mmCIF file of C-alpha atoms and ligand atoms in Angstrom:
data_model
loop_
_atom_site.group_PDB
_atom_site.id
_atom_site.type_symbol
_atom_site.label_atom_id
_atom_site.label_comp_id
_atom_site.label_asym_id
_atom_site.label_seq_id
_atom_site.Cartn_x
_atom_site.Cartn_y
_atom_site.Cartn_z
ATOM 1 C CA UNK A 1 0.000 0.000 0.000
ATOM 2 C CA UNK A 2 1.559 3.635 -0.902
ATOM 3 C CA UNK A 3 2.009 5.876 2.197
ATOM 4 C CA UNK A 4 -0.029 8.666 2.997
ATOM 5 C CA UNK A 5 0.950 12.250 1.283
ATOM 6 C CA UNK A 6 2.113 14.521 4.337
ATOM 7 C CA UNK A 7 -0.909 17.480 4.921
ATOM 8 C CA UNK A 8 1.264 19.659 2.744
ATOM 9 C CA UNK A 9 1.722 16.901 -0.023
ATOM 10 C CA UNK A 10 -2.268 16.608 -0.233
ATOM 11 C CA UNK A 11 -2.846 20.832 -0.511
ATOM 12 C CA UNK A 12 -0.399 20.662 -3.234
ATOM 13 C CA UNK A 13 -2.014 18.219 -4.907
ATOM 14 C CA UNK A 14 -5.251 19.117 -4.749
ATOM 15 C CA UNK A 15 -3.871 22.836 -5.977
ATOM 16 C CA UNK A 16 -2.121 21.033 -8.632
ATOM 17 C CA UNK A 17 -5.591 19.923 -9.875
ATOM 18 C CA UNK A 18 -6.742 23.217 -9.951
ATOM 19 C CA UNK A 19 -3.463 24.933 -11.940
ATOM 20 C CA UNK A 20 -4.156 22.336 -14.862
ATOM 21 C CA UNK A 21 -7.697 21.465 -14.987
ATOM 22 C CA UNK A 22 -9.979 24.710 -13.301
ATOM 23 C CA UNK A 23 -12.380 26.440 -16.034
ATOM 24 C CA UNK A 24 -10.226 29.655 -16.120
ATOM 25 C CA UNK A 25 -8.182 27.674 -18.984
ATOM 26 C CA UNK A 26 -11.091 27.032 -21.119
ATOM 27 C CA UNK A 27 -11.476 29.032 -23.995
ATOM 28 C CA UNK A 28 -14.707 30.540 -23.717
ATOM 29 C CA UNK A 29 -13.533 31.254 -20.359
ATOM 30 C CA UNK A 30 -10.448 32.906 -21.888
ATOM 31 C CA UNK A 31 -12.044 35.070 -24.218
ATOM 32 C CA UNK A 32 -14.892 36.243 -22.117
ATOM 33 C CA UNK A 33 -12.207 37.699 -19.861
ATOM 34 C CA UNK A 34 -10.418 38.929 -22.645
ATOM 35 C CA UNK A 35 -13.913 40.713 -23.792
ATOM 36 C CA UNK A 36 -14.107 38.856 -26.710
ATOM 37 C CA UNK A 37 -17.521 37.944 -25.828
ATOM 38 C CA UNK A 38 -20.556 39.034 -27.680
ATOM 39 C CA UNK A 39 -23.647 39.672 -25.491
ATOM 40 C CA UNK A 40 -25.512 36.785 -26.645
ATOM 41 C CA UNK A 41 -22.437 34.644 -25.655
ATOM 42 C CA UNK A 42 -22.177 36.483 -22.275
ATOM 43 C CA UNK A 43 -25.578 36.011 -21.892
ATOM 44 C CA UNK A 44 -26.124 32.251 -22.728
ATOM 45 C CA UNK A 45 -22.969 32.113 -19.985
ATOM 46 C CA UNK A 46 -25.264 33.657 -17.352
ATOM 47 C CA UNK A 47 -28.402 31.495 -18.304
ATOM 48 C CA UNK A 48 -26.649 28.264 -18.195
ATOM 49 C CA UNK A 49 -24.536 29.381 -15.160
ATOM 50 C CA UNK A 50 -27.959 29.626 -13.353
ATOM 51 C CA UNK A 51 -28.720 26.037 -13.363
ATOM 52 C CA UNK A 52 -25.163 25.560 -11.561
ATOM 53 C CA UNK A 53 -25.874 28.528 -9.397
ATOM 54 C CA UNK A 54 -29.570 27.229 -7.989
ATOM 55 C CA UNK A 55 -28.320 23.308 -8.086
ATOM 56 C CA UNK A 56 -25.456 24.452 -5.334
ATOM 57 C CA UNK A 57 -27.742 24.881 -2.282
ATOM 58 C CA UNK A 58 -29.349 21.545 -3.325
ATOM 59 C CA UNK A 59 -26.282 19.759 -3.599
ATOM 60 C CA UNK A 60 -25.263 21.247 -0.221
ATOM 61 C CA UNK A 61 -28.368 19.952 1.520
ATOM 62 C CA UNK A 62 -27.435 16.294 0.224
ATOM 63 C CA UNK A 63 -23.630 16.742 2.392
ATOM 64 C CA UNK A 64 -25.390 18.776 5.411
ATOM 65 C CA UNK A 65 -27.570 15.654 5.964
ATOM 66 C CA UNK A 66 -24.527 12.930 6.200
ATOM 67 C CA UNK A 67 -22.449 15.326 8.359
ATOM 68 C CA UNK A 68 -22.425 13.285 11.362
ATOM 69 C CA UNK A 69 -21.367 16.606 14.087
ATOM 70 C CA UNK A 70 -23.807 19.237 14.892
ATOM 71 C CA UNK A 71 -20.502 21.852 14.726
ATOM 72 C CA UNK A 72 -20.174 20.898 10.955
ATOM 73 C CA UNK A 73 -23.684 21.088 10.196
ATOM 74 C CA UNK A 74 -24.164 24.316 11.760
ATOM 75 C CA UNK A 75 -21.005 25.580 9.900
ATOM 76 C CA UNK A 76 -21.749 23.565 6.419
ATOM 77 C CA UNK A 77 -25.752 25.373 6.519
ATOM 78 C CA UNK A 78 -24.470 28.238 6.015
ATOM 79 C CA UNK A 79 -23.778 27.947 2.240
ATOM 80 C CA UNK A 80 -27.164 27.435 1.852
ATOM 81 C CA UNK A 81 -28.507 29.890 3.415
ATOM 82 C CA UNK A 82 -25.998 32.393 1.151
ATOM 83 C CA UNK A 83 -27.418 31.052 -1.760
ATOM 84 C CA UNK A 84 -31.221 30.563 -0.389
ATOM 85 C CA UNK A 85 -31.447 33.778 1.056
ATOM 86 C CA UNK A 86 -33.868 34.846 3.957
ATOM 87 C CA UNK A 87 -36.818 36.870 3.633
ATOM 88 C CA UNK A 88 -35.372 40.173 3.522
ATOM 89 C CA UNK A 89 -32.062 39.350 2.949
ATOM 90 C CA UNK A 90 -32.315 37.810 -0.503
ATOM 91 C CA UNK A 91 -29.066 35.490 -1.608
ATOM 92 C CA UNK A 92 -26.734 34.337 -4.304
ATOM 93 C CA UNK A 93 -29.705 32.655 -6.674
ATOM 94 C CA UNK A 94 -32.098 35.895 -6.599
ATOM 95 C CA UNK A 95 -28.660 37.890 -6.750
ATOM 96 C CA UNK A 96 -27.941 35.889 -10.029
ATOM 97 C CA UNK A 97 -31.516 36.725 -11.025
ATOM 98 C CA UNK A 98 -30.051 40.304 -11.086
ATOM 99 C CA UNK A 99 -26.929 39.653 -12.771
ATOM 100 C CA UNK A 100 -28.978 38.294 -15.118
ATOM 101 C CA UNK A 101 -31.287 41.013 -15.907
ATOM 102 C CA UNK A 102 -28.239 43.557 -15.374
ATOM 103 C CA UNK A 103 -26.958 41.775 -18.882
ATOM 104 C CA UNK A 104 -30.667 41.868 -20.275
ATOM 105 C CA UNK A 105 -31.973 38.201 -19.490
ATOM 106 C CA UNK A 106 -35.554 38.874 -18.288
ATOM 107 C CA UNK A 107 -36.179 37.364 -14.660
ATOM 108 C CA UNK A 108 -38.646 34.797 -16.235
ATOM 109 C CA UNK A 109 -36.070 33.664 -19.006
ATOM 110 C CA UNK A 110 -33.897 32.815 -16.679
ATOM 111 C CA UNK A 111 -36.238 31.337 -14.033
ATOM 112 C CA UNK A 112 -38.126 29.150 -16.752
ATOM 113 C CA UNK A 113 -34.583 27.549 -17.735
ATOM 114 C CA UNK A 114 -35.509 27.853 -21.141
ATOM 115 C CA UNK A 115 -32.012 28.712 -22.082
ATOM 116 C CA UNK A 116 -30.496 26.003 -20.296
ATOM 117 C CA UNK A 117 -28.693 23.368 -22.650
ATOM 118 C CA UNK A 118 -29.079 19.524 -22.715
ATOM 119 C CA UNK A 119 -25.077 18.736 -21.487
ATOM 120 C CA UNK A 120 -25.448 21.921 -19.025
ATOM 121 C CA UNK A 121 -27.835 20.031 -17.397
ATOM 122 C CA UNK A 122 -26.565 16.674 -17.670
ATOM 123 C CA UNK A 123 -23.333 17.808 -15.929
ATOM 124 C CA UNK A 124 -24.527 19.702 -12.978
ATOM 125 C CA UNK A 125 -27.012 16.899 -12.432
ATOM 126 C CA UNK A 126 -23.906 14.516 -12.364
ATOM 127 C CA UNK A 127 -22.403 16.976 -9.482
ATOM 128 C CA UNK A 128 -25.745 16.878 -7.393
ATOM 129 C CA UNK A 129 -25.420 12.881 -7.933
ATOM 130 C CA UNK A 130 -21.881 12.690 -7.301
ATOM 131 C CA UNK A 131 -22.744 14.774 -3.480
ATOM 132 C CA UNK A 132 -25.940 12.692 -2.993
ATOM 133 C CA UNK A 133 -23.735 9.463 -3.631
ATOM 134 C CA UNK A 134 -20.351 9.782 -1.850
ATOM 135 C CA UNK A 135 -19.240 9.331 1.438
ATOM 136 C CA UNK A 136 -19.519 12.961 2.894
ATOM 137 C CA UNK A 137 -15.586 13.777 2.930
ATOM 138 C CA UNK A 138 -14.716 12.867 -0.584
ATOM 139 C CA UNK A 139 -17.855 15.107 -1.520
ATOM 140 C CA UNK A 140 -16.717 17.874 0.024
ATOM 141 C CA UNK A 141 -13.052 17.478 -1.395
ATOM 142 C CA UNK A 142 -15.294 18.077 -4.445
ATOM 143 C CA UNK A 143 -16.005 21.271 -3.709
ATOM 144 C CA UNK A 144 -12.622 22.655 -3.398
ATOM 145 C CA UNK A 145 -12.703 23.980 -6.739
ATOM 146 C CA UNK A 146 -13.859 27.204 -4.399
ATOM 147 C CA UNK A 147 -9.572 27.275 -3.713
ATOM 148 C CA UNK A 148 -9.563 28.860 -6.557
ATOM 149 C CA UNK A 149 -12.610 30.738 -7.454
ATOM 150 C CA UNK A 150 -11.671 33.746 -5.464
ATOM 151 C CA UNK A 151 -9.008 35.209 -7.660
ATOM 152 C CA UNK A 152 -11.047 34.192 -10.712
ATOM 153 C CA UNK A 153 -14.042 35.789 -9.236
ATOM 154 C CA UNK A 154 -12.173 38.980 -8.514
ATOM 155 C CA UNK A 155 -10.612 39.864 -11.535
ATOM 156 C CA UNK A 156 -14.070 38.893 -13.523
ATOM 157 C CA UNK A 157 -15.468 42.145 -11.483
ATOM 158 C CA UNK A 158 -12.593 44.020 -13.632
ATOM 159 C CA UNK A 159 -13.164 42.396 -16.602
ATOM 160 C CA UNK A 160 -17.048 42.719 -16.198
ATOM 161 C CA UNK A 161 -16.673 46.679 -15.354
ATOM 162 C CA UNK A 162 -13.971 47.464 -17.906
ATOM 163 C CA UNK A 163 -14.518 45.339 -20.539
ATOM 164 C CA UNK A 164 -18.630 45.294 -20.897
ATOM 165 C CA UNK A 165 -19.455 48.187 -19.765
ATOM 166 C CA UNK A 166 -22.798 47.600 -21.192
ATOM 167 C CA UNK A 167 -23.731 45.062 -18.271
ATOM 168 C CA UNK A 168 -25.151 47.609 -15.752
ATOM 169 C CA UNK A 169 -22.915 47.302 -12.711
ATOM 170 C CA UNK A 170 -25.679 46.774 -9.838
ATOM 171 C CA UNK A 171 -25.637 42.786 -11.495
ATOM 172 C CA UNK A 172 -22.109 42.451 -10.241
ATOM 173 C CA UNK A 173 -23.135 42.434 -6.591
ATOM 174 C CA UNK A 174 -23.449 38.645 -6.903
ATOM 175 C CA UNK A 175 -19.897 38.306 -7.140
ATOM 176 C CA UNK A 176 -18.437 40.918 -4.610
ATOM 177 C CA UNK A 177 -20.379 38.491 -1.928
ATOM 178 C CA UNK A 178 -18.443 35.479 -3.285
ATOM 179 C CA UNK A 179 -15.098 37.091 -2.465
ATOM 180 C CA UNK A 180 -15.384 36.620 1.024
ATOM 181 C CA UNK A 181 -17.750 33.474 1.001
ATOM 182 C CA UNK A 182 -15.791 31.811 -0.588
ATOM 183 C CA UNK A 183 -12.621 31.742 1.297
ATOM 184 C CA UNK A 184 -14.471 30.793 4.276
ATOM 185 C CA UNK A 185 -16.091 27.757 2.828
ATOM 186 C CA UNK A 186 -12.646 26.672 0.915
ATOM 187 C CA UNK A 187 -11.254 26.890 4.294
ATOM 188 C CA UNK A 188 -13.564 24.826 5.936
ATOM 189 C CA UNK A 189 -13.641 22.303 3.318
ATOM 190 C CA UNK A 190 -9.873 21.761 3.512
ATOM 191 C CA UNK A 191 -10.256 21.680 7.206
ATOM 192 C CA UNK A 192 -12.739 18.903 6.583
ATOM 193 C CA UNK A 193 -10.605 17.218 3.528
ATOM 194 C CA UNK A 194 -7.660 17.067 5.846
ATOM 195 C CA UNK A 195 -9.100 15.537 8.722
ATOM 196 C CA UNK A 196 -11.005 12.869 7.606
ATOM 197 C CA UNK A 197 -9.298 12.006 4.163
ATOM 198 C CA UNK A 198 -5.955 10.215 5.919
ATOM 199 C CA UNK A 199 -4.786 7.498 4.370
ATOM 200 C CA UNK A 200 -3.293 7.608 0.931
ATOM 201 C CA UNK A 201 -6.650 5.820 -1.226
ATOM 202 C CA UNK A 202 -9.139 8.298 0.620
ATOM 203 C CA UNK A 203 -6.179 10.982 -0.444
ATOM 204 C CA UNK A 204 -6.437 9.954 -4.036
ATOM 205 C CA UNK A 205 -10.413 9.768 -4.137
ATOM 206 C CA UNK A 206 -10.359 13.413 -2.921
ATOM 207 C CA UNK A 207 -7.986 13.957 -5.524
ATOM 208 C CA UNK A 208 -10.736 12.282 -8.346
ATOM 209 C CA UNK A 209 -13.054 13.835 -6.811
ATOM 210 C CA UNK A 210 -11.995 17.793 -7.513
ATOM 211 C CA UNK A 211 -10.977 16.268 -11.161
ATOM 212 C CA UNK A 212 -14.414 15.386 -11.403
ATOM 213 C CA UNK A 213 -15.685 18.734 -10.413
ATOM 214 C CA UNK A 214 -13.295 20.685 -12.994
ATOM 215 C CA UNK A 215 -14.781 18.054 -15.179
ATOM 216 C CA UNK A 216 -18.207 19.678 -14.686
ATOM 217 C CA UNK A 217 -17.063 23.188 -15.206
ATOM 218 C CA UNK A 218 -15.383 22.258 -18.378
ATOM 219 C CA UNK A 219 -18.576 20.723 -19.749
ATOM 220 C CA UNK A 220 -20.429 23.286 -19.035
ATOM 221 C CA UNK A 221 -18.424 26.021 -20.916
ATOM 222 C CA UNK A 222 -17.996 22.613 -23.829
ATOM 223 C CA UNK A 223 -21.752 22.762 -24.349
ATOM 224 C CA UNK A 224 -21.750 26.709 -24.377
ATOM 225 C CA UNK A 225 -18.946 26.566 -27.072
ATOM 226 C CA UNK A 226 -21.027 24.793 -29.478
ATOM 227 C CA UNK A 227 -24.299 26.478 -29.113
ATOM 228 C CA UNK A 228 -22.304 29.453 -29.540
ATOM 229 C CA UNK A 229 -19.481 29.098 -31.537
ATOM 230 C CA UNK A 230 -16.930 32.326 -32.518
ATOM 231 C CA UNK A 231 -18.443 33.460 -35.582
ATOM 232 C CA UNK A 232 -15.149 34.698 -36.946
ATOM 233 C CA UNK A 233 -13.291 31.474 -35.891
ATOM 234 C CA UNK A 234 -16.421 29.509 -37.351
ATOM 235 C CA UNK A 235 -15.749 31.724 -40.680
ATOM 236 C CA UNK A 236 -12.281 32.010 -41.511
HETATM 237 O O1 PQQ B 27 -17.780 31.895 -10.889
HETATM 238 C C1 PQQ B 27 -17.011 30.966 -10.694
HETATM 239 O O2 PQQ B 27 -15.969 30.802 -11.359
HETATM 240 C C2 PQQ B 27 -17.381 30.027 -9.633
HETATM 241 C C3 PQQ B 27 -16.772 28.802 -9.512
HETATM 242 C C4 PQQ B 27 -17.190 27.922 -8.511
HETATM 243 C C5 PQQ B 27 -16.478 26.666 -8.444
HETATM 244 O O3 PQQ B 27 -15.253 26.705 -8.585
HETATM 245 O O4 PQQ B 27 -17.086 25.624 -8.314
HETATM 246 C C6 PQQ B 27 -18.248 28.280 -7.655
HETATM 247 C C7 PQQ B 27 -18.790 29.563 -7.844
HETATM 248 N N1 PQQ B 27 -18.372 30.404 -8.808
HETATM 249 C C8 PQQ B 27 -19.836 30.029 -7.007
HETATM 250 O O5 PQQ B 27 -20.289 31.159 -7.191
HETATM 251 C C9 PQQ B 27 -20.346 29.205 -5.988
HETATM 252 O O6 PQQ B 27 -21.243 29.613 -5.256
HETATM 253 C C10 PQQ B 27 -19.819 27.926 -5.821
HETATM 254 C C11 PQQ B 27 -20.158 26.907 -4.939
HETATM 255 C C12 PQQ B 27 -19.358 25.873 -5.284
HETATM 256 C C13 PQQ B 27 -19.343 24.520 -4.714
HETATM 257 O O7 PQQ B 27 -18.922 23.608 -5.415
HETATM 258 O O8 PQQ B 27 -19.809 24.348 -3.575
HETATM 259 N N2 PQQ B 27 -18.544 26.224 -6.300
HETATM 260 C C14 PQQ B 27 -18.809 27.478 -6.642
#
């Protein structure tokens, strides 16, 4: 049997993941924040993004009810309740309503799905399936991804503000909250991860695990790429 990675071994690993495989590298990633995006690719981003964005809390529910402590649960509900909301203090699904509507999707496009596309759905389902299946730890090492969001997250603010100035800025409030959720929940996760992932095969499962979830990212932006191809690159 191989020996387990030290702590530090693991974090670089599961970083390592991130570096070659996150959904920053994907080209329709790349050229929306190079504004190469036109609005109707922006916007099909948004619309399928939505059906990741109001899966989350669901897929969050399926982990809260195998955590076996009442600390973690009480920590882990939380995310939900960021994307959920409370009456009054509206979250992360009805603040991607906005975003939506700030790049001119209208609240009941986006809410009816009807922009949604066959693989988008397929892979998010497979993440919901992939929580609702796994032993607790190895689905949370599944949601590291959230390492690396932050930076991501913070320069797509820049890019958003300089670069389409036509998306009216009060849709970006979405992801100013993300900048400090999710370093808290990345930081409980690897807390989690840590602990309970110790010897080397329940290492490399985390590892699979966050593969998988790039995975899903990828295919999401794979299935916008052919709905909406580059027309230039299409032409020439
Ligand atoms: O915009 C992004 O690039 C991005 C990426 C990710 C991610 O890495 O999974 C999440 C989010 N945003 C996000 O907003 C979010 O709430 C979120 C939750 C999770 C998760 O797996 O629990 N990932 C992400």
């Amino acid at each position: 049997m191989n020996e387990r990675w030290s702590n530090e071994e693991f974090l670089a690993r599961l970083r390592k993941v991130g570096a070659l495989h996150y959904h920053d590298k994907h080209p329709y990633h790349v050229s929306m924040h190079e504004g190469k995006l036109t609005p109707e690719q922006l916007r099909a981003w948004v619309a399928n993004r939505f059906y990741y964005q109001k899966n989350i809390p669901v897929k969050d529910a399926l982990i809260l009810a195998k955590l076996p402590s009442r600390e973690e649960r009480r920590r882990w509900i939380q995310r939900i309740i960021d994307h959920d909301g409370r009456e009054g203090t509206e979250g992360g699904i009805e603040a991607w309503v906005r975003l939506g509507e700030a790049v001119g999707i209208p609240r009941e496009e986006m809410l009816d799905e009807r922009h949604v596309l066959p693989a988008v759905r397929f892979a998010v389902d497979a993440y919901v399936n992939f929580c609702r299946l796994e032993p607790w730890p190895i689905a949370v090492a599944s949601s590291l991804t959230e390492l690396f969001a932050p930076t991501l997250v913070s320069q797509r603010i820049g890019v958003l503000e300089q670069l389409y100035p036509w998306v009216r800025p009060e849709g970006l409030e979405y992801f100013r909250s993300r900048l400090h959720q999710a370093p808290r929940d990345s930081d409980h996760g690897v807390e989690i991860v840590m602990r309970e992932c110790t010897t080397r095969e329940e290492q490399e499962k985390a590892i699979a695990a966050l593969s998988f979830k790039c995975d899903v990212l990828w295919a999401l932006l794979d299935a916008l790429a052919l709905a909406y191809p580059n027309k230039e690159a299409v032409l020439t």
